[in-house]
């Protein structure tokens, strides 16, 4: 009996050890807790666990922003995945702007896996404001917020389109934008995030709003990526909204083995539709965003070749 018990104990230990070895642990550096991108990270971690039957386990880490995510790629080892706009990777690899004097050889080992929902600009105005286009914001009260991509980008657009100094900038926190719009305290607000944006959904449902579109000339002037938000995305939205966006991508480094990169990329695309059923912003991701990705991880390339997704020469090692 002691021999049987010993054998059973050894078998259990062997099975546990095998399971431990089979599980691949990944650190996913995302965004601030409470942000939409942190929520996306949690959803992706759950989808990855489900899609791989637990073989890939993701630990989501809070981040103070994309710059921190990129900087940490220079010192992290193994399965480190992080999100950032592709433009920041390019700046890091060339040691420019916020990365001046901070360049690391390890930045050249950054490789893309897959696109995630883009930061999309929303210029939201109340129906009662009478604003139909950017020129119509002249003399109106607009909330830009502070310290965010949407705030800095919104201010840039006001300057580009001849509205600097002509718009009353409301001193209201962006978190209070919907209430301020509803009670007439402001005529509109600017926000950037994945679409459909929760605050825009709330504004459209609680009070009549319009999300302004940009024409091709305006989009070209911004230097950003064109984005179309389909009609019907928001309550009362009868036509497509043409706006701008900042692509966001999930990256790893060459320290991640090819098989893990392959499994993560495959599982992401296979689980994306199910994720969109839970959170609509995943529906904004499709193959059209692939052109924003820079050099891809070899494991990701294996998946894209398997499904026949067209890649550029620059995306291959």
Coordinates of C-alpha atoms in Angstrom, one line a residue, residues 23 31 86 89 100 109 125 143 148 151 162 186 207 211 230 243 248 255 276 278 280 290 293 303 305 308 317:
X23 CA 1.9 27.1 -19.0
X31 CA -2.3 51.6 -19.2
X86 CA 3.9 52.7 -33.6
X89 CA 8.6 52.8 -31.3
X100 CA 16.7 61.6 -26.9
X109 CA 14.5 44.1 -30.9
X125 CA -21.2 68.9 -30.0
X143 CA -14.0 71.3 -23.4
X148 CA -4.4 63.6 -22.3
X151 CA -6.6 67.3 -25.1
X162 CA -7.9 78.7 -37.7
X186 CA -20.5 73.7 -22.7
X207 CA -28.9 64.4 -25.0
X211 CA -19.9 64.0 -33.8
X230 CA -19.8 53.5 -39.1
X243 CA -12.2 61.4 -38.2
X248 CA -2.1 51.3 -31.1
X255 CA 13.3 37.7 -26.4
X276 CA -16.4 42.1 -29.7
X278 CA -18.7 41.6 -25.0
X280 CA -17.8 46.6 -29.0
X290 CA -2.2 45.9 -40.4
X293 CA 2.4 47.7 -37.8
X303 CA 0.4 33.1 -38.4
X305 CA 1.3 33.7 -43.7
X308 CA -2.9 34.5 -46.3
X317 CA 12.7 40.6 -40.8

